[in-house]
Amino acid sequence: AAVAGRDIRIASILRRGGALGLVSHSDADERHLRTPTEAFNLMAIALAGRAAEMQEFGEASSGIASDLQVATTIAAQLVGQLGAGDSLISLEAAAMPTAANLVAKVLADEASRQKVDQMLFDAADAAACLVLEHRYALINLTNALLDYDELTGAEVKAIVVEAVRATTA
């Protein structure tokens, strides 16, 4: 999220509710509209924790469940509401008695489901590349979180900036 220019509020490894840790981030500026590219970047950010676990441990843990849910919802919105699939049909407009929400409607339509799946794989690949490219920042953030449990957005940014500077020097 920091590498993508998001405004980081806090990064934490302390358990909160169902989350075992979190990175709270938002747009740097107040936004009411989002482009498909920006939505794709949000999917990649959501999948970055999975990418980090795959890179460092060889597999992802159950901790990525809510991240997959967020990424899937974004992809379903792109396909079912915003015409980013192979059709301009709004599945949100479709009345389906068995599908109460957009994600269910999109996933019930085979072509839309395939498009969502492809978007998720593409975002996962982008996340994996970013995590690998910025592994030094990942390791430094991990060590700082192990030492302090939580980092402010300013602390995260400082660690990432220093790590990027060190790897490009």
PDB file of C-alpha atoms in Angstrom:
ATOM      1  CA  ALA A   1       0.000   0.000   0.000  1.00  0.00           C
ATOM      2  CA  ALA A   2       2.854   2.391   0.803  1.00  0.00           C
ATOM      3  CA  VAL A   3       4.641   1.625  -2.474  1.00  0.00           C
ATOM      4  CA  ALA A   4       1.378   2.285  -4.335  1.00  0.00           C
ATOM      5  CA  GLY A   5       1.125   5.750  -2.779  1.00  0.00           C
ATOM      6  CA  ARG A   6      -1.732   5.006  -0.407  1.00  0.00           C
ATOM      7  CA  ASP A   7      -2.068   6.981   2.832  1.00  0.00           C
ATOM      8  CA  ILE A   8      -1.135   4.486   5.563  1.00  0.00           C
ATOM      9  CA  ARG A   9      -2.782   5.135   8.908  1.00  0.00           C
ATOM     10  CA  ILE A  10      -1.466   2.173  10.870  1.00  0.00           C
ATOM     11  CA  ALA A  11       0.176  -1.207  10.384  1.00  0.00           C
ATOM     12  CA  SER A  12      -0.333  -3.662  13.198  1.00  0.00           C
ATOM     13  CA  ILE A  13       0.266  -7.284  14.101  1.00  0.00           C
ATOM     14  CA  LEU A  14      -2.034  -7.028  17.124  1.00  0.00           C
ATOM     15  CA  ARG A  15      -5.229  -9.066  16.922  1.00  0.00           C
ATOM     16  CA  ARG A  16      -8.397  -7.025  16.421  1.00  0.00           C
ATOM     17  CA  GLY A  17     -11.667  -8.893  16.224  1.00  0.00           C
ATOM     18  CA  GLY A  18     -11.271 -11.516  13.508  1.00  0.00           C
ATOM     19  CA  ALA A  19      -8.139  -9.914  12.060  1.00  0.00           C
ATOM     20  CA  LEU A  20      -4.738 -11.142  13.182  1.00  0.00           C
ATOM     21  CA  GLY A  21      -3.162  -7.926  11.930  1.00  0.00           C
ATOM     22  CA  LEU A  22      -3.937  -5.153   9.508  1.00  0.00           C
ATOM     23  CA  VAL A  23      -2.752  -2.272   7.411  1.00  0.00           C
ATOM     24  CA  SER A  24      -5.233   0.585   7.440  1.00  0.00           C
ATOM     25  CA  HIS A  25      -4.899   2.728   4.321  1.00  0.00           C
ATOM     26  CA  SER A  26      -6.921   5.140   2.231  1.00  0.00           C
ATOM     27  CA  ASP A  27      -6.641   7.399  -0.785  1.00  0.00           C
ATOM     28  CA  ALA A  28      -4.139  10.193  -0.272  1.00  0.00           C
ATOM     29  CA  ASP A  29      -6.837  12.618  -1.464  1.00  0.00           C
ATOM     30  CA  GLU A  30     -10.609  12.355  -1.003  1.00  0.00           C
ATOM     31  CA  ARG A  31     -12.011  10.421  -3.959  1.00  0.00           C
ATOM     32  CA  HIS A  32     -15.551   9.709  -5.093  1.00  0.00           C
ATOM     33  CA  LEU A  33     -14.744   7.975  -8.380  1.00  0.00           C
ATOM     34  CA  ARG A  34     -12.268   5.211  -9.147  1.00  0.00           C
ATOM     35  CA  THR A  35     -10.860   4.047 -12.471  1.00  0.00           C
ATOM     36  CA  PRO A  36     -10.504   0.351 -13.326  1.00  0.00           C
ATOM     37  CA  THR A  37      -6.718   0.740 -13.017  1.00  0.00           C
ATOM     38  CA  GLU A  38      -7.085   2.129  -9.498  1.00  0.00           C
ATOM     39  CA  ALA A  39      -9.456  -0.707  -8.602  1.00  0.00           C
ATOM     40  CA  PHE A  40      -6.949  -3.227  -9.983  1.00  0.00           C
ATOM     41  CA  ASN A  41      -4.238  -1.654  -7.813  1.00  0.00           C
ATOM     42  CA  LEU A  42      -6.491  -2.034  -4.759  1.00  0.00           C
ATOM     43  CA  MET A  43      -6.917  -5.719  -5.615  1.00  0.00           C
ATOM     44  CA  ALA A  44      -3.134  -6.100  -5.815  1.00  0.00           C
ATOM     45  CA  ILE A  45      -2.753  -4.342  -2.453  1.00  0.00           C
ATOM     46  CA  ALA A  46      -5.346  -6.675  -0.919  1.00  0.00           C
ATOM     47  CA  LEU A  47      -3.439  -9.671  -2.280  1.00  0.00           C
ATOM     48  CA  ALA A  48       0.016  -8.447  -1.210  1.00  0.00           C
ATOM     49  CA  GLY A  49      -0.151 -10.209   2.166  1.00  0.00           C
ATOM     50  CA  ARG A  50      -0.824 -13.461   0.340  1.00  0.00           C
ATOM     51  CA  ALA A  51       2.081 -12.751  -1.990  1.00  0.00           C
ATOM     52  CA  ALA A  52       4.382 -12.077   0.962  1.00  0.00           C
ATOM     53  CA  GLU A  53       3.380 -15.321   2.683  1.00  0.00           C
ATOM     54  CA  MET A  54       3.837 -17.299  -0.535  1.00  0.00           C
ATOM     55  CA  GLN A  55       7.258 -15.724  -1.072  1.00  0.00           C
ATOM     56  CA  GLU A  56       8.534 -16.134   2.466  1.00  0.00           C
ATOM     57  CA  PHE A  57       6.817 -19.364   3.588  1.00  0.00           C
ATOM     58  CA  GLY A  58       5.960 -21.159   0.340  1.00  0.00           C
ATOM     59  CA  GLU A  59       2.226 -21.050   1.011  1.00  0.00           C
ATOM     60  CA  ALA A  60      -0.431 -18.681   2.276  1.00  0.00           C
ATOM     61  CA  SER A  61      -2.157 -18.999   5.645  1.00  0.00           C
ATOM     62  CA  SER A  62      -5.830 -18.640   6.502  1.00  0.00           C
ATOM     63  CA  GLY A  63      -5.037 -15.034   7.453  1.00  0.00           C
ATOM     64  CA  ILE A  64      -5.583 -14.006   3.838  1.00  0.00           C
ATOM     65  CA  ALA A  65      -9.287 -14.936   3.808  1.00  0.00           C
ATOM     66  CA  SER A  66     -10.624 -11.404   4.290  1.00  0.00           C
ATOM     67  CA  ASP A  67      -8.075 -10.057   1.784  1.00  0.00           C
ATOM     68  CA  LEU A  68      -9.391 -12.489  -0.850  1.00  0.00           C
ATOM     69  CA  GLN A  69     -12.924 -11.388   0.001  1.00  0.00           C
ATOM     70  CA  VAL A  70     -12.008  -7.723  -0.552  1.00  0.00           C
ATOM     71  CA  ALA A  71     -10.222  -8.456  -3.839  1.00  0.00           C
ATOM     72  CA  THR A  72     -13.109 -10.627  -5.082  1.00  0.00           C
ATOM     73  CA  THR A  73     -15.651  -7.926  -4.236  1.00  0.00           C
ATOM     74  CA  ILE A  74     -13.652  -5.302  -6.149  1.00  0.00           C
ATOM     75  CA  ALA A  75     -13.313  -7.593  -9.182  1.00  0.00           C
ATOM     76  CA  ALA A  76     -17.032  -8.413  -9.080  1.00  0.00           C
ATOM     77  CA  GLN A  77     -17.875  -4.699  -9.001  1.00  0.00           C
ATOM     78  CA  LEU A  78     -15.647  -4.092 -12.016  1.00  0.00           C
ATOM     79  CA  VAL A  79     -17.314  -6.886 -13.987  1.00  0.00           C
ATOM     80  CA  GLY A  80     -20.891  -6.668 -12.723  1.00  0.00           C
ATOM     81  CA  GLN A  81     -21.366  -2.901 -12.348  1.00  0.00           C
ATOM     82  CA  LEU A  82     -18.716  -1.087 -14.348  1.00  0.00           C
ATOM     83  CA  GLY A  83     -18.503  -2.947 -17.659  1.00  0.00           C
ATOM     84  CA  ALA A  84     -14.914  -4.131 -17.155  1.00  0.00           C
ATOM     85  CA  GLY A  85     -15.754  -7.658 -18.279  1.00  0.00           C
ATOM     86  CA  ASP A  86     -16.563  -8.743 -21.792  1.00  0.00           C
ATOM     87  CA  SER A  87     -20.045  -7.220 -21.573  1.00  0.00           C
ATOM     88  CA  LEU A  88     -21.605  -3.884 -20.749  1.00  0.00           C
ATOM     89  CA  ILE A  89     -24.581  -5.600 -19.118  1.00  0.00           C
ATOM     90  CA  SER A  90     -24.983  -4.544 -15.506  1.00  0.00           C
ATOM     91  CA  LEU A  91     -25.522  -7.673 -13.488  1.00  0.00           C
ATOM     92  CA  GLU A  92     -26.487  -5.374 -10.632  1.00  0.00           C
ATOM     93  CA  ALA A  93     -29.582  -4.472 -12.659  1.00  0.00           C
ATOM     94  CA  ALA A  94     -30.541  -8.126 -13.092  1.00  0.00           C
ATOM     95  CA  ALA A  95     -33.269  -9.380 -10.806  1.00  0.00           C
ATOM     96  CA  MET A  96     -32.275 -12.843  -9.569  1.00  0.00           C
ATOM     97  CA  PRO A  97     -34.285 -14.347  -6.728  1.00  0.00           C
ATOM     98  CA  THR A  98     -31.393 -16.560  -5.553  1.00  0.00           C
ATOM     99  CA  ALA A  99     -28.681 -13.882  -5.698  1.00  0.00           C
ATOM    100  CA  ALA A 100     -29.101 -11.143  -3.142  1.00  0.00           C
ATOM    101  CA  ASN A 101     -25.874  -9.281  -3.889  1.00  0.00           C
ATOM    102  CA  LEU A 102     -23.628  -8.315  -6.757  1.00  0.00           C
ATOM    103  CA  VAL A 103     -20.828 -10.737  -5.932  1.00  0.00           C
ATOM    104  CA  ALA A 104     -23.298 -13.656  -5.958  1.00  0.00           C
ATOM    105  CA  LYS A 105     -24.753 -12.471  -9.269  1.00  0.00           C
ATOM    106  CA  VAL A 106     -21.334 -12.130 -10.883  1.00  0.00           C
ATOM    107  CA  LEU A 107     -20.103 -15.473  -9.603  1.00  0.00           C
ATOM    108  CA  ALA A 108     -23.316 -17.185 -10.763  1.00  0.00           C
ATOM    109  CA  ASP A 109     -22.649 -16.099 -14.364  1.00  0.00           C
ATOM    110  CA  GLU A 110     -19.907 -18.352 -15.797  1.00  0.00           C
ATOM    111  CA  ALA A 111     -18.383 -15.784 -18.175  1.00  0.00           C
ATOM    112  CA  SER A 112     -18.340 -13.122 -15.452  1.00  0.00           C
ATOM    113  CA  ARG A 113     -16.908 -15.581 -12.953  1.00  0.00           C
ATOM    114  CA  GLN A 114     -14.067 -16.415 -15.353  1.00  0.00           C
ATOM    115  CA  LYS A 115     -13.334 -12.711 -15.860  1.00  0.00           C
ATOM    116  CA  VAL A 116     -13.255 -12.121 -12.079  1.00  0.00           C
ATOM    117  CA  ASP A 117     -10.971 -15.110 -11.651  1.00  0.00           C
ATOM    118  CA  GLN A 118      -8.601 -13.799 -14.342  1.00  0.00           C
ATOM    119  CA  MET A 119      -8.577 -10.328 -12.739  1.00  0.00           C
ATOM    120  CA  LEU A 120      -7.717 -11.884  -9.381  1.00  0.00           C
ATOM    121  CA  PHE A 121      -4.865 -13.936 -10.858  1.00  0.00           C
ATOM    122  CA  ASP A 122      -3.534 -10.853 -12.661  1.00  0.00           C
ATOM    123  CA  ALA A 123      -3.707  -8.805  -9.434  1.00  0.00           C
ATOM    124  CA  ALA A 124      -2.019 -11.641  -7.511  1.00  0.00           C
ATOM    125  CA  ASP A 125       0.795 -11.682 -10.083  1.00  0.00           C
ATOM    126  CA  ALA A 126       1.197  -7.906  -9.799  1.00  0.00           C
ATOM    127  CA  ALA A 127       1.283  -8.177  -5.999  1.00  0.00           C
ATOM    128  CA  ALA A 128       3.880 -10.953  -6.146  1.00  0.00           C
ATOM    129  CA  CYS A 129       6.108  -8.846  -8.391  1.00  0.00           C
ATOM    130  CA  LEU A 130       5.838  -5.818  -6.093  1.00  0.00           C
ATOM    131  CA  VAL A 131       6.536  -7.853  -2.973  1.00  0.00           C
ATOM    132  CA  LEU A 132       9.564  -9.466  -4.577  1.00  0.00           C
ATOM    133  CA  GLU A 133      10.827  -6.131  -5.918  1.00  0.00           C
ATOM    134  CA  HIS A 134      10.460  -4.526  -2.491  1.00  0.00           C
ATOM    135  CA  ARG A 135      11.514  -7.500  -0.353  1.00  0.00           C
ATOM    136  CA  TYR A 136      14.019  -5.381   1.570  1.00  0.00           C
ATOM    137  CA  ALA A 137      11.183  -3.057   2.640  1.00  0.00           C
ATOM    138  CA  LEU A 138       9.059  -6.082   3.565  1.00  0.00           C
ATOM    139  CA  ILE A 139      11.790  -7.507   5.777  1.00  0.00           C
ATOM    140  CA  ASN A 140      12.422  -4.130   7.438  1.00  0.00           C
ATOM    141  CA  LEU A 141       8.696  -3.601   8.068  1.00  0.00           C
ATOM    142  CA  THR A 142       8.400  -7.129   9.459  1.00  0.00           C
ATOM    143  CA  ASN A 143      11.295  -6.578  11.848  1.00  0.00           C
ATOM    144  CA  ALA A 144       9.884  -3.236  13.010  1.00  0.00           C
ATOM    145  CA  LEU A 145       6.450  -4.781  13.591  1.00  0.00           C
ATOM    146  CA  LEU A 146       8.011  -7.616  15.571  1.00  0.00           C
ATOM    147  CA  ASP A 147       9.782  -5.035  17.735  1.00  0.00           C
ATOM    148  CA  TYR A 148       6.869  -2.596  18.207  1.00  0.00           C
ATOM    149  CA  ASP A 149       3.632  -4.476  17.296  1.00  0.00           C
ATOM    150  CA  GLU A 150       2.249  -1.350  15.574  1.00  0.00           C
ATOM    151  CA  LEU A 151       3.622   1.327  13.278  1.00  0.00           C
ATOM    152  CA  THR A 152       2.116   4.661  12.361  1.00  0.00           C
ATOM    153  CA  GLY A 153       1.735   5.629   8.733  1.00  0.00           C
ATOM    154  CA  ALA A 154       4.715   7.964   9.039  1.00  0.00           C
ATOM    155  CA  GLU A 155       6.860   5.151  10.433  1.00  0.00           C
ATOM    156  CA  VAL A 156       5.809   2.801   7.625  1.00  0.00           C
ATOM    157  CA  LYS A 157       6.558   5.442   5.015  1.00  0.00           C
ATOM    158  CA  ALA A 158       9.990   6.168   6.502  1.00  0.00           C
ATOM    159  CA  ILE A 159      10.911   2.473   6.508  1.00  0.00           C
ATOM    160  CA  VAL A 160       9.731   1.980   2.918  1.00  0.00           C
ATOM    161  CA  VAL A 161      11.451   5.131   1.648  1.00  0.00           C
ATOM    162  CA  GLU A 162      14.723   4.121   3.306  1.00  0.00           C
ATOM    163  CA  ALA A 163      14.477   0.564   1.987  1.00  0.00           C
ATOM    164  CA  VAL A 164      13.766   1.758  -1.558  1.00  0.00           C
ATOM    165  CA  ARG A 165      16.621   4.251  -1.324  1.00  0.00           C
ATOM    166  CA  ALA A 166      19.016   1.529  -0.098  1.00  0.00           C
ATOM    167  CA  THR A 167      18.090  -0.897  -2.880  1.00  0.00           C
ATOM    168  CA  THR A 168      18.327   1.679  -5.659  1.00  0.00           C
ATOM    169  CA  ALA A 169      21.612   3.201  -4.490  1.00  0.00           C
TER     170      ALA A 169
END
